[in-house]
């Protein structure tokens, strides 16, 4: 029996454009994903004499069967690696769910990472990425982590220069948004402000936050901002608190602000609570240059 505890980082989208829709309903994306330090802790145990998959979670209300991405990731790993053993997973949730932060996708990536290390039957990186893509569109990015241009439905990865250490604040309102609902509402003829893809890539490669702020956008804001007026209030509050760049992450509803310095982030953490709608959760974090990794403890 062997076990590993893995940190599963959340992600934000430094830009998000939708360029079309596939026949199966999935949308074609051009998005720069960025791992951040807010992370779930995923304990994974593999017992080659055991049997089946057991999933437990610190947070009530999270499904613990095949509806959970972690469960499906473990199931598929065992099938592809032709293993008969048992897997026990304990999820210590810190990333809010239905938030646009890829919490569930990152947990699944952490399970794949852990099983590769534990089973004595590591899969090839291409096999792991194929399993990841079957579990969810964001899982391939989560397995890789860092700063990555994601195209296709999110599964085609082009790594960009790592951009760790940017101070940011995440604000999660007191409701969640289901990704399928957001994409279903999206009107491809009325996306509003779209990112300048070339300028975004230039700004990210040159690590120029102001140029990125000028060039970027998240077209999914065209769905969420009109539907939930408090999101515009949160965005204004983040802007007024000194953020250089403020955007919704993924399909939302979490908004983030990136600050030019740690000092400005500290000042914003003091001023923001009074400016936000009731019930918002605030997280301070930094960008990081990695995906799942073993905890020190
Ligand atoms: O792949 P995942 O299960 O994370 O996606 C959840 C849902 O989000 C999909 O069923 C689909 O409705 C929507 N989606 C999409 N286009 C993408 C990614 C997700 O329409 N590129």
PDB file of C-alpha atoms and ligand atoms in Angstrom:
ATOM      1  CA  UNK A   1       0.000   0.000   0.000  1.00  0.00           C
ATOM      2  CA  UNK A   2       1.384   3.421  -0.838  1.00  0.00           C
ATOM      3  CA  UNK A   3       0.011   6.954  -0.532  1.00  0.00           C
ATOM      4  CA  UNK A   4       0.711  10.504  -1.636  1.00  0.00           C
ATOM      5  CA  UNK A   5      -0.706  13.927  -0.774  1.00  0.00           C
ATOM      6  CA  UNK A   6      -0.837  16.259  -3.747  1.00  0.00           C
ATOM      7  CA  UNK A   7      -1.565  19.985  -4.019  1.00  0.00           C
ATOM      8  CA  UNK A   8      -4.009  20.692  -6.857  1.00  0.00           C
ATOM      9  CA  UNK A   9      -3.745  24.359  -7.918  1.00  0.00           C
ATOM     10  CA  UNK A  10      -6.714  26.394  -9.122  1.00  0.00           C
ATOM     11  CA  UNK A  11      -6.466  28.269 -12.435  1.00  0.00           C
ATOM     12  CA  UNK A  12      -7.496  31.626 -13.783  1.00  0.00           C
ATOM     13  CA  UNK A  13      -7.867  32.657 -17.430  1.00  0.00           C
ATOM     14  CA  UNK A  14      -5.634  35.583 -18.405  1.00  0.00           C
ATOM     15  CA  UNK A  15      -7.791  35.856 -21.562  1.00  0.00           C
ATOM     16  CA  UNK A  16     -10.675  33.859 -23.013  1.00  0.00           C
ATOM     17  CA  UNK A  17     -11.997  34.014 -26.560  1.00  0.00           C
ATOM     18  CA  UNK A  18     -14.543  31.694 -28.177  1.00  0.00           C
ATOM     19  CA  UNK A  19     -13.890  31.154 -31.883  1.00  0.00           C
ATOM     20  CA  UNK A  20     -16.666  28.720 -32.812  1.00  0.00           C
ATOM     21  CA  UNK A  21     -18.854  25.822 -31.783  1.00  0.00           C
ATOM     22  CA  UNK A  22     -18.345  22.137 -32.641  1.00  0.00           C
ATOM     23  CA  UNK A  23     -21.196  19.913 -33.769  1.00  0.00           C
ATOM     24  CA  UNK A  24     -21.187  18.146 -30.398  1.00  0.00           C
ATOM     25  CA  UNK A  25     -21.931  21.465 -28.655  1.00  0.00           C
ATOM     26  CA  UNK A  26     -18.415  22.067 -27.278  1.00  0.00           C
ATOM     27  CA  UNK A  27     -16.941  25.498 -27.967  1.00  0.00           C
ATOM     28  CA  UNK A  28     -13.615  26.240 -29.625  1.00  0.00           C
ATOM     29  CA  UNK A  29     -11.453  28.358 -27.361  1.00  0.00           C
ATOM     30  CA  UNK A  30      -8.385  30.553 -27.501  1.00  0.00           C
ATOM     31  CA  UNK A  31      -7.534  31.035 -23.840  1.00  0.00           C
ATOM     32  CA  UNK A  32      -4.418  31.620 -21.754  1.00  0.00           C
ATOM     33  CA  UNK A  33      -4.714  29.580 -18.565  1.00  0.00           C
ATOM     34  CA  UNK A  34      -2.613  30.341 -15.519  1.00  0.00           C
ATOM     35  CA  UNK A  35      -2.146  28.215 -12.372  1.00  0.00           C
ATOM     36  CA  UNK A  36      -2.462  30.006  -9.019  1.00  0.00           C
ATOM     37  CA  UNK A  37      -1.413  29.168  -5.471  1.00  0.00           C
ATOM     38  CA  UNK A  38      -4.939  28.579  -4.105  1.00  0.00           C
ATOM     39  CA  UNK A  39      -5.039  24.766  -4.052  1.00  0.00           C
ATOM     40  CA  UNK A  40      -7.004  21.745  -2.903  1.00  0.00           C
ATOM     41  CA  UNK A  41      -5.155  18.978  -1.069  1.00  0.00           C
ATOM     42  CA  UNK A  42      -5.738  15.531  -2.541  1.00  0.00           C
ATOM     43  CA  UNK A  43      -4.697  12.426  -0.603  1.00  0.00           C
ATOM     44  CA  UNK A  44      -4.447   9.323  -2.821  1.00  0.00           C
ATOM     45  CA  UNK A  45      -3.748   5.779  -1.626  1.00  0.00           C
ATOM     46  CA  UNK A  46      -3.215   2.809  -3.924  1.00  0.00           C
ATOM     47  CA  UNK A  47      -3.548  -0.737  -2.573  1.00  0.00           C
ATOM     48  CA  UNK A  48      -2.702  -3.388  -5.127  1.00  0.00           C
ATOM     49  CA  UNK A  49      -4.520  -6.000  -2.998  1.00  0.00           C
ATOM     50  CA  UNK A  50      -7.528  -3.707  -2.583  1.00  0.00           C
ATOM     51  CA  UNK A  51     -10.539  -3.273  -4.782  1.00  0.00           C
ATOM     52  CA  UNK A  52     -12.718  -0.445  -6.111  1.00  0.00           C
ATOM     53  CA  UNK A  53     -12.572   3.320  -5.675  1.00  0.00           C
ATOM     54  CA  UNK A  54     -13.531   5.084  -2.448  1.00  0.00           C
ATOM     55  CA  UNK A  55     -13.821   8.878  -2.462  1.00  0.00           C
ATOM     56  CA  UNK A  56     -14.282  11.088   0.606  1.00  0.00           C
ATOM     57  CA  UNK A  57     -14.454  14.875   0.745  1.00  0.00           C
ATOM     58  CA  UNK A  58     -14.100  17.541   3.442  1.00  0.00           C
ATOM     59  CA  UNK A  59     -17.049  19.433   1.969  1.00  0.00           C
ATOM     60  CA  UNK A  60     -20.604  18.095   2.145  1.00  0.00           C
ATOM     61  CA  UNK A  61     -22.668  18.116  -1.037  1.00  0.00           C
ATOM     62  CA  UNK A  62     -19.870  17.074  -3.414  1.00  0.00           C
ATOM     63  CA  UNK A  63     -20.829  13.878  -5.330  1.00  0.00           C
ATOM     64  CA  UNK A  64     -18.595  10.949  -4.361  1.00  0.00           C
ATOM     65  CA  UNK A  65     -19.333   8.632  -7.296  1.00  0.00           C
ATOM     66  CA  UNK A  66     -18.715   8.671 -11.078  1.00  0.00           C
ATOM     67  CA  UNK A  67     -20.240  12.189 -11.236  1.00  0.00           C
ATOM     68  CA  UNK A  68     -17.004  13.336  -9.575  1.00  0.00           C
ATOM     69  CA  UNK A  69     -14.067  14.036 -11.920  1.00  0.00           C
ATOM     70  CA  UNK A  70     -11.619  12.449  -9.414  1.00  0.00           C
ATOM     71  CA  UNK A  71     -13.561   9.213  -9.403  1.00  0.00           C
ATOM     72  CA  UNK A  72     -13.605   9.102 -13.218  1.00  0.00           C
ATOM     73  CA  UNK A  73      -9.884   9.919 -13.413  1.00  0.00           C
ATOM     74  CA  UNK A  74      -9.047   7.003 -11.075  1.00  0.00           C
ATOM     75  CA  UNK A  75     -11.409   4.662 -12.918  1.00  0.00           C
ATOM     76  CA  UNK A  76      -9.842   5.485 -16.290  1.00  0.00           C
ATOM     77  CA  UNK A  77      -6.275   5.264 -14.995  1.00  0.00           C
ATOM     78  CA  UNK A  78      -6.907   1.752 -13.615  1.00  0.00           C
ATOM     79  CA  UNK A  79      -8.537   0.680 -16.901  1.00  0.00           C
ATOM     80  CA  UNK A  80      -5.816   2.060 -19.207  1.00  0.00           C
ATOM     81  CA  UNK A  81      -2.961   0.775 -16.987  1.00  0.00           C
ATOM     82  CA  UNK A  82      -4.782  -2.602 -16.597  1.00  0.00           C
ATOM     83  CA  UNK A  83      -4.614  -2.521 -12.817  1.00  0.00           C
ATOM     84  CA  UNK A  84      -6.967  -4.353 -10.444  1.00  0.00           C
ATOM     85  CA  UNK A  85      -6.057  -2.675  -7.159  1.00  0.00           C
ATOM     86  CA  UNK A  86      -8.081  -0.308  -4.982  1.00  0.00           C
ATOM     87  CA  UNK A  87      -7.862   3.486  -4.754  1.00  0.00           C
ATOM     88  CA  UNK A  88      -8.834   5.650  -1.772  1.00  0.00           C
ATOM     89  CA  UNK A  89      -9.047   9.412  -2.282  1.00  0.00           C
ATOM     90  CA  UNK A  90      -9.605  12.138   0.298  1.00  0.00           C
ATOM     91  CA  UNK A  91     -10.311  15.607  -1.057  1.00  0.00           C
ATOM     92  CA  UNK A  92      -9.609  18.566   1.197  1.00  0.00           C
ATOM     93  CA  UNK A  93     -11.449  21.340  -0.670  1.00  0.00           C
ATOM     94  CA  UNK A  94     -10.223  24.925  -0.514  1.00  0.00           C
ATOM     95  CA  UNK A  95     -11.028  25.982  -4.089  1.00  0.00           C
ATOM     96  CA  UNK A  96     -14.693  27.025  -4.276  1.00  0.00           C
ATOM     97  CA  UNK A  97     -16.826  24.855  -6.569  1.00  0.00           C
ATOM     98  CA  UNK A  98     -18.759  26.064  -9.650  1.00  0.00           C
ATOM     99  CA  UNK A  99     -16.500  29.113  -9.500  1.00  0.00           C
ATOM    100  CA  UNK A 100     -14.620  29.145 -12.836  1.00  0.00           C
ATOM    101  CA  UNK A 101     -11.393  28.101 -11.093  1.00  0.00           C
ATOM    102  CA  UNK A 102     -11.185  24.488 -12.388  1.00  0.00           C
ATOM    103  CA  UNK A 103     -11.218  23.008  -8.865  1.00  0.00           C
ATOM    104  CA  UNK A 104     -12.774  19.704  -9.956  1.00  0.00           C
ATOM    105  CA  UNK A 105     -10.520  19.481 -13.016  1.00  0.00           C
ATOM    106  CA  UNK A 106      -7.403  20.120 -10.951  1.00  0.00           C
ATOM    107  CA  UNK A 107      -8.438  17.473  -8.391  1.00  0.00           C
ATOM    108  CA  UNK A 108      -8.781  14.975 -11.258  1.00  0.00           C
ATOM    109  CA  UNK A 109      -5.339  15.946 -12.590  1.00  0.00           C
ATOM    110  CA  UNK A 110      -3.907  15.453  -9.082  1.00  0.00           C
ATOM    111  CA  UNK A 111      -5.351  11.920  -8.961  1.00  0.00           C
ATOM    112  CA  UNK A 112      -3.722  11.077 -12.335  1.00  0.00           C
ATOM    113  CA  UNK A 113      -0.416  12.535 -11.128  1.00  0.00           C
ATOM    114  CA  UNK A 114      -0.576  10.565  -7.856  1.00  0.00           C
ATOM    115  CA  UNK A 115      -1.529   7.245  -9.460  1.00  0.00           C
ATOM    116  CA  UNK A 116       1.366   7.604 -11.951  1.00  0.00           C
ATOM    117  CA  UNK A 117       3.730   7.920  -9.017  1.00  0.00           C
ATOM    118  CA  UNK A 118       2.122   5.205  -6.855  1.00  0.00           C
ATOM    119  CA  UNK A 119       1.089   2.297  -9.040  1.00  0.00           C
ATOM    120  CA  UNK A 120       4.451   1.144 -10.309  1.00  0.00           C
ATOM    121  CA  UNK A 121       2.844   1.310 -13.762  1.00  0.00           C
ATOM    122  CA  UNK A 122       3.376   4.883 -14.918  1.00  0.00           C
ATOM    123  CA  UNK A 123       1.624   5.733 -18.179  1.00  0.00           C
ATOM    124  CA  UNK A 124       3.265   7.671 -21.002  1.00  0.00           C
ATOM    125  CA  UNK A 125       2.605  11.448 -20.900  1.00  0.00           C
ATOM    126  CA  UNK A 126       0.494  11.113 -24.084  1.00  0.00           C
ATOM    127  CA  UNK A 127      -1.651   8.401 -22.449  1.00  0.00           C
ATOM    128  CA  UNK A 128      -2.120  10.567 -19.335  1.00  0.00           C
ATOM    129  CA  UNK A 129      -3.102  13.577 -21.439  1.00  0.00           C
ATOM    130  CA  UNK A 130      -5.609  11.419 -23.374  1.00  0.00           C
ATOM    131  CA  UNK A 131      -7.243  10.262 -20.109  1.00  0.00           C
ATOM    132  CA  UNK A 132      -7.244  13.864 -18.868  1.00  0.00           C
ATOM    133  CA  UNK A 133      -9.051  15.084 -22.012  1.00  0.00           C
ATOM    134  CA  UNK A 134     -11.711  12.382 -21.586  1.00  0.00           C
ATOM    135  CA  UNK A 135     -12.352  13.430 -17.975  1.00  0.00           C
ATOM    136  CA  UNK A 136     -12.854  17.136 -18.802  1.00  0.00           C
ATOM    137  CA  UNK A 137     -11.776  19.920 -21.150  1.00  0.00           C
ATOM    138  CA  UNK A 138      -9.688  21.730 -18.477  1.00  0.00           C
ATOM    139  CA  UNK A 139      -7.983  18.602 -17.079  1.00  0.00           C
ATOM    140  CA  UNK A 140      -5.104  18.469 -19.638  1.00  0.00           C
ATOM    141  CA  UNK A 141      -4.123  22.024 -18.686  1.00  0.00           C
ATOM    142  CA  UNK A 142      -4.414  21.232 -14.962  1.00  0.00           C
ATOM    143  CA  UNK A 143      -2.078  18.240 -15.379  1.00  0.00           C
ATOM    144  CA  UNK A 144       0.550  20.494 -16.999  1.00  0.00           C
ATOM    145  CA  UNK A 145       0.031  23.745 -15.068  1.00  0.00           C
ATOM    146  CA  UNK A 146       1.909  27.022 -15.357  1.00  0.00           C
ATOM    147  CA  UNK A 147       1.116  29.514 -18.125  1.00  0.00           C
ATOM    148  CA  UNK A 148      -0.347  27.838 -21.207  1.00  0.00           C
ATOM    149  CA  UNK A 149      -2.234  28.815 -24.373  1.00  0.00           C
ATOM    150  CA  UNK A 150      -5.153  26.375 -24.633  1.00  0.00           C
ATOM    151  CA  UNK A 151      -6.965  25.914 -27.952  1.00  0.00           C
ATOM    152  CA  UNK A 152      -9.307  23.289 -29.420  1.00  0.00           C
ATOM    153  CA  UNK A 153     -11.898  22.815 -26.667  1.00  0.00           C
ATOM    154  CA  UNK A 154      -9.098  23.581 -24.206  1.00  0.00           C
ATOM    155  CA  UNK A 155      -7.124  20.363 -24.660  1.00  0.00           C
ATOM    156  CA  UNK A 156      -4.499  21.552 -27.197  1.00  0.00           C
ATOM    157  CA  UNK A 157      -1.704  23.014 -25.091  1.00  0.00           C
ATOM    158  CA  UNK A 158       1.037  25.448 -26.118  1.00  0.00           C
ATOM    159  CA  UNK A 159       3.235  26.254 -23.102  1.00  0.00           C
ATOM    160  CA  UNK A 160       4.133  29.931 -22.679  1.00  0.00           C
ATOM    161  CA  UNK A 161       6.975  31.398 -20.589  1.00  0.00           C
ATOM    162  CA  UNK A 162       6.191  30.849 -16.901  1.00  0.00           C
ATOM    163  CA  UNK A 163       4.922  33.965 -15.113  1.00  0.00           C
ATOM    164  CA  UNK A 164       4.970  33.108 -11.396  1.00  0.00           C
ATOM    165  CA  UNK A 165       4.696  35.514  -8.478  1.00  0.00           C
ATOM    166  CA  UNK A 166       1.993  37.904  -9.711  1.00  0.00           C
ATOM    167  CA  UNK A 167      -0.037  39.024  -6.672  1.00  0.00           C
ATOM    168  CA  UNK A 168      -3.770  38.653  -7.106  1.00  0.00           C
ATOM    169  CA  UNK A 169      -7.091  38.653  -5.319  1.00  0.00           C
ATOM    170  CA  UNK A 170      -9.933  36.303  -6.192  1.00  0.00           C
ATOM    171  CA  UNK A 171     -13.497  37.307  -5.311  1.00  0.00           C
ATOM    172  CA  UNK A 172     -16.142  34.578  -5.339  1.00  0.00           C
ATOM    173  CA  UNK A 173     -19.736  35.820  -4.946  1.00  0.00           C
ATOM    174  CA  UNK A 174     -22.194  33.840  -2.824  1.00  0.00           C
ATOM    175  CA  UNK A 175     -23.509  31.838  -5.804  1.00  0.00           C
ATOM    176  CA  UNK A 176     -21.977  29.416  -8.317  1.00  0.00           C
ATOM    177  CA  UNK A 177     -22.400  29.122 -12.083  1.00  0.00           C
ATOM    178  CA  UNK A 178     -22.624  25.824 -13.980  1.00  0.00           C
ATOM    179  CA  UNK A 179     -20.222  25.848 -16.964  1.00  0.00           C
ATOM    180  CA  UNK A 180     -22.729  24.139 -19.347  1.00  0.00           C
ATOM    181  CA  UNK A 181     -25.327  26.832 -18.559  1.00  0.00           C
ATOM    182  CA  UNK A 182     -22.894  29.668 -19.305  1.00  0.00           C
ATOM    183  CA  UNK A 183     -21.811  28.180 -22.641  1.00  0.00           C
ATOM    184  CA  UNK A 184     -25.446  27.465 -23.560  1.00  0.00           C
ATOM    185  CA  UNK A 185     -26.406  31.113 -23.064  1.00  0.00           C
ATOM    186  CA  UNK A 186     -23.471  32.363 -25.147  1.00  0.00           C
ATOM    187  CA  UNK A 187     -24.494  34.265 -28.303  1.00  0.00           C
ATOM    188  CA  UNK A 188     -21.620  33.839 -30.769  1.00  0.00           C
ATOM    189  CA  UNK A 189     -22.798  36.909 -32.686  1.00  0.00           C
ATOM    190  CA  UNK A 190     -22.768  39.126 -29.576  1.00  0.00           C
ATOM    191  CA  UNK A 191     -19.589  38.326 -27.675  1.00  0.00           C
ATOM    192  CA  UNK A 192     -18.922  41.966 -26.705  1.00  0.00           C
ATOM    193  CA  UNK A 193     -15.308  42.959 -26.139  1.00  0.00           C
ATOM    194  CA  UNK A 194     -12.970  40.244 -27.432  1.00  0.00           C
ATOM    195  CA  UNK A 195      -9.296  39.755 -26.637  1.00  0.00           C
ATOM    196  CA  UNK A 196      -6.695  40.800 -29.209  1.00  0.00           C
ATOM    197  CA  UNK A 197      -5.154  37.308 -29.362  1.00  0.00           C
ATOM    198  CA  UNK A 198      -1.816  38.378 -30.863  1.00  0.00           C
ATOM    199  CA  UNK A 199      -1.367  41.253 -28.410  1.00  0.00           C
ATOM    200  CA  UNK A 200      -2.326  38.972 -25.490  1.00  0.00           C
ATOM    201  CA  UNK A 201       0.359  36.441 -26.438  1.00  0.00           C
ATOM    202  CA  UNK A 202       2.924  39.223 -26.905  1.00  0.00           C
ATOM    203  CA  UNK A 203       2.074  40.708 -23.496  1.00  0.00           C
ATOM    204  CA  UNK A 204       2.196  37.320 -21.721  1.00  0.00           C
ATOM    205  CA  UNK A 205       5.499  36.357 -23.406  1.00  0.00           C
ATOM    206  CA  UNK A 206       6.956  39.783 -22.543  1.00  0.00           C
ATOM    207  CA  UNK A 207       5.398  39.661 -19.030  1.00  0.00           C
ATOM    208  CA  UNK A 208       3.870  43.112 -19.463  1.00  0.00           C
ATOM    209  CA  UNK A 209       0.826  43.397 -17.181  1.00  0.00           C
ATOM    210  CA  UNK A 210      -0.347  46.780 -18.514  1.00  0.00           C
ATOM    211  CA  UNK A 211      -0.198  45.612 -22.153  1.00  0.00           C
ATOM    212  CA  UNK A 212      -2.077  42.457 -21.152  1.00  0.00           C
ATOM    213  CA  UNK A 213      -4.759  44.574 -19.459  1.00  0.00           C
ATOM    214  CA  UNK A 214      -5.186  46.629 -22.663  1.00  0.00           C
ATOM    215  CA  UNK A 215      -5.447  43.559 -24.914  1.00  0.00           C
ATOM    216  CA  UNK A 216      -7.397  41.037 -22.882  1.00  0.00           C
ATOM    217  CA  UNK A 217     -11.050  40.156 -22.328  1.00  0.00           C
ATOM    218  CA  UNK A 218     -13.185  37.173 -21.345  1.00  0.00           C
ATOM    219  CA  UNK A 219     -16.106  36.809 -23.769  1.00  0.00           C
ATOM    220  CA  UNK A 220     -18.044  34.702 -21.222  1.00  0.00           C
ATOM    221  CA  UNK A 221     -18.586  37.957 -19.303  1.00  0.00           C
ATOM    222  CA  UNK A 222     -21.162  38.723 -22.045  1.00  0.00           C
ATOM    223  CA  UNK A 223     -23.353  36.046 -20.394  1.00  0.00           C
ATOM    224  CA  UNK A 224     -22.657  36.494 -16.692  1.00  0.00           C
ATOM    225  CA  UNK A 225     -22.391  40.266 -16.258  1.00  0.00           C
ATOM    226  CA  UNK A 226     -25.854  41.106 -17.656  1.00  0.00           C
ATOM    227  CA  UNK A 227     -27.410  38.160 -15.751  1.00  0.00           C
ATOM    228  CA  UNK A 228     -25.821  39.022 -12.376  1.00  0.00           C
ATOM    229  CA  UNK A 229     -25.420  42.784 -11.797  1.00  0.00           C
ATOM    230  CA  UNK A 230     -23.372  42.199  -8.623  1.00  0.00           C
ATOM    231  CA  UNK A 231     -20.534  40.908 -10.826  1.00  0.00           C
ATOM    232  CA  UNK A 232     -20.120  44.359 -12.404  1.00  0.00           C
ATOM    233  CA  UNK A 233     -20.044  45.792  -8.861  1.00  0.00           C
ATOM    234  CA  UNK A 234     -17.276  43.366  -7.867  1.00  0.00           C
ATOM    235  CA  UNK A 235     -15.335  44.181 -11.034  1.00  0.00           C
ATOM    236  CA  UNK A 236     -15.539  47.929 -10.329  1.00  0.00           C
ATOM    237  CA  UNK A 237     -14.479  47.372  -6.718  1.00  0.00           C
ATOM    238  CA  UNK A 238     -11.416  45.379  -7.838  1.00  0.00           C
ATOM    239  CA  UNK A 239     -10.526  48.096 -10.360  1.00  0.00           C
ATOM    240  CA  UNK A 240     -10.933  50.840  -7.744  1.00  0.00           C
ATOM    241  CA  UNK A 241      -8.732  48.887  -5.300  1.00  0.00           C
ATOM    242  CA  UNK A 242      -5.713  49.341  -7.597  1.00  0.00           C
ATOM    243  CA  UNK A 243      -5.731  46.197  -9.752  1.00  0.00           C
ATOM    244  CA  UNK A 244      -3.908  46.556 -13.085  1.00  0.00           C
ATOM    245  CA  UNK A 245      -6.090  43.872 -14.654  1.00  0.00           C
ATOM    246  CA  UNK A 246      -9.559  42.677 -13.643  1.00  0.00           C
ATOM    247  CA  UNK A 247     -11.375  39.824 -15.356  1.00  0.00           C
ATOM    248  CA  UNK A 248     -13.802  37.002 -14.726  1.00  0.00           C
ATOM    249  CA  UNK A 249     -12.111  33.593 -14.534  1.00  0.00           C
ATOM    250  CA  UNK A 250     -13.372  30.990 -17.031  1.00  0.00           C
ATOM    251  CA  UNK A 251     -17.150  30.622 -16.910  1.00  0.00           C
ATOM    252  CA  UNK A 252     -17.244  32.484 -13.601  1.00  0.00           C
ATOM    253  CA  UNK A 253     -18.571  33.766 -11.384  1.00  0.00           C
ATOM    254  CA  UNK A 254     -15.179  34.365  -9.650  1.00  0.00           C
ATOM    255  CA  UNK A 255     -13.513  37.646 -10.622  1.00  0.00           C
ATOM    256  CA  UNK A 256      -9.841  38.345 -10.081  1.00  0.00           C
ATOM    257  CA  UNK A 257      -7.620  41.390  -9.916  1.00  0.00           C
ATOM    258  CA  UNK A 258      -3.864  41.295 -10.543  1.00  0.00           C
ATOM    259  CA  UNK A 259      -1.861  43.964  -8.697  1.00  0.00           C
ATOM    260  CA  UNK A 260       1.391  45.672  -9.716  1.00  0.00           C
ATOM    261  CA  UNK A 261       2.993  44.913  -6.320  1.00  0.00           C
ATOM    262  CA  UNK A 262       2.489  42.959  -3.093  1.00  0.00           C
ATOM    263  CA  UNK A 263       2.080  46.285  -1.270  1.00  0.00           C
ATOM    264  CA  UNK A 264      -0.828  47.302  -3.489  1.00  0.00           C
ATOM    265  CA  UNK A 265      -2.413  43.890  -2.997  1.00  0.00           C
ATOM    266  CA  UNK A 266      -2.101  44.277   0.789  1.00  0.00           C
ATOM    267  CA  UNK A 267      -3.784  47.698   0.626  1.00  0.00           C
ATOM    268  CA  UNK A 268      -6.555  46.238  -1.558  1.00  0.00           C
ATOM    269  CA  UNK A 269      -7.170  43.396   0.908  1.00  0.00           C
ATOM    270  CA  UNK A 270      -7.840  46.030   3.578  1.00  0.00           C
ATOM    271  CA  UNK A 271     -10.162  48.222   1.487  1.00  0.00           C
ATOM    272  CA  UNK A 272     -12.082  45.636  -0.565  1.00  0.00           C
ATOM    273  CA  UNK A 273     -14.394  43.980   2.000  1.00  0.00           C
ATOM    274  CA  UNK A 274     -16.356  47.194   2.573  1.00  0.00           C
ATOM    275  CA  UNK A 275     -16.771  47.711  -1.187  1.00  0.00           C
ATOM    276  CA  UNK A 276     -18.055  44.217  -2.061  1.00  0.00           C
ATOM    277  CA  UNK A 277     -21.618  42.841  -2.018  1.00  0.00           C
ATOM    278  CA  UNK A 278     -22.521  40.758   1.067  1.00  0.00           C
ATOM    279  CA  UNK A 279     -21.460  37.113   1.066  1.00  0.00           C
ATOM    280  CA  UNK A 280     -18.389  37.408  -1.173  1.00  0.00           C
ATOM    281  CA  UNK A 281     -15.369  35.255  -0.327  1.00  0.00           C
ATOM    282  CA  UNK A 282     -11.955  36.843  -0.833  1.00  0.00           C
ATOM    283  CA  UNK A 283      -8.763  34.856  -1.509  1.00  0.00           C
ATOM    284  CA  UNK A 284      -5.247  36.276  -1.794  1.00  0.00           C
ATOM    285  CA  UNK A 285      -3.043  34.197  -4.123  1.00  0.00           C
ATOM    286  CA  UNK A 286      -0.092  34.366  -6.491  1.00  0.00           C
ATOM    287  CA  UNK A 287       0.460  32.926  -9.943  1.00  0.00           C
ATOM    288  CA  UNK A 288       2.575  29.719  -9.920  1.00  0.00           C
ATOM    289  CA  UNK A 289       4.576  27.817 -12.531  1.00  0.00           C
ATOM    290  CA  UNK A 290       3.409  24.293 -11.834  1.00  0.00           C
ATOM    291  CA  UNK A 291       0.497  21.853 -11.851  1.00  0.00           C
ATOM    292  CA  UNK A 292      -0.068  19.099  -9.269  1.00  0.00           C
ATOM    293  CA  UNK A 293       2.857  18.453  -6.935  1.00  0.00           C
ATOM    294  CA  UNK A 294       3.519  16.476  -3.790  1.00  0.00           C
ATOM    295  CA  UNK A 295       3.072  18.410  -0.528  1.00  0.00           C
ATOM    296  CA  UNK A 296       6.065  18.824   1.740  1.00  0.00           C
ATOM    297  CA  UNK A 297       4.166  17.402   4.725  1.00  0.00           C
TER     298      UNK A 297
HETATM  299  O1  LIG B   1     -15.352  19.208 -20.285  1.00  0.00           O
HETATM  300  P1  LIG B   1     -16.143  19.670 -19.090  1.00  0.00           P
HETATM  301  O2  LIG B   1     -16.986  18.569 -18.507  1.00  0.00           O
HETATM  302  O3  LIG B   1     -15.332  20.387 -18.076  1.00  0.00           O
HETATM  303  O4  LIG B   1     -17.155  20.755 -19.669  1.00  0.00           O
HETATM  304  C1  LIG B   1     -18.358  21.072 -19.025  1.00  0.00           C
HETATM  305  C2  LIG B   1     -19.336  21.657 -20.015  1.00  0.00           C
HETATM  306  O5  LIG B   1     -18.921  22.957 -20.424  1.00  0.00           O
HETATM  307  C3  LIG B   1     -19.505  20.880 -21.319  1.00  0.00           C
HETATM  308  O6  LIG B   1     -20.471  19.857 -21.187  1.00  0.00           O
HETATM  309  C4  LIG B   1     -19.970  21.955 -22.277  1.00  0.00           C
HETATM  310  O7  LIG B   1     -21.342  22.216 -22.091  1.00  0.00           O
HETATM  311  C5  LIG B   1     -19.232  23.197 -21.790  1.00  0.00           C
HETATM  312  N1  LIG B   1     -17.982  23.449 -22.527  1.00  0.00           N
HETATM  313  C6  LIG B   1     -18.045  23.945 -23.824  1.00  0.00           C
HETATM  314  N2  LIG B   1     -16.877  24.181 -24.506  1.00  0.00           N
HETATM  315  C7  LIG B   1     -15.681  23.944 -23.944  1.00  0.00           C
HETATM  316  C8  LIG B   1     -15.589  23.448 -22.618  1.00  0.00           C
HETATM  317  C9  LIG B   1     -16.766  23.206 -21.941  1.00  0.00           C
HETATM  318  O8  LIG B   1     -19.133  24.190 -24.359  1.00  0.00           O
HETATM  319  N3  LIG B   1     -14.576  24.184 -24.640  1.00  0.00           N
END
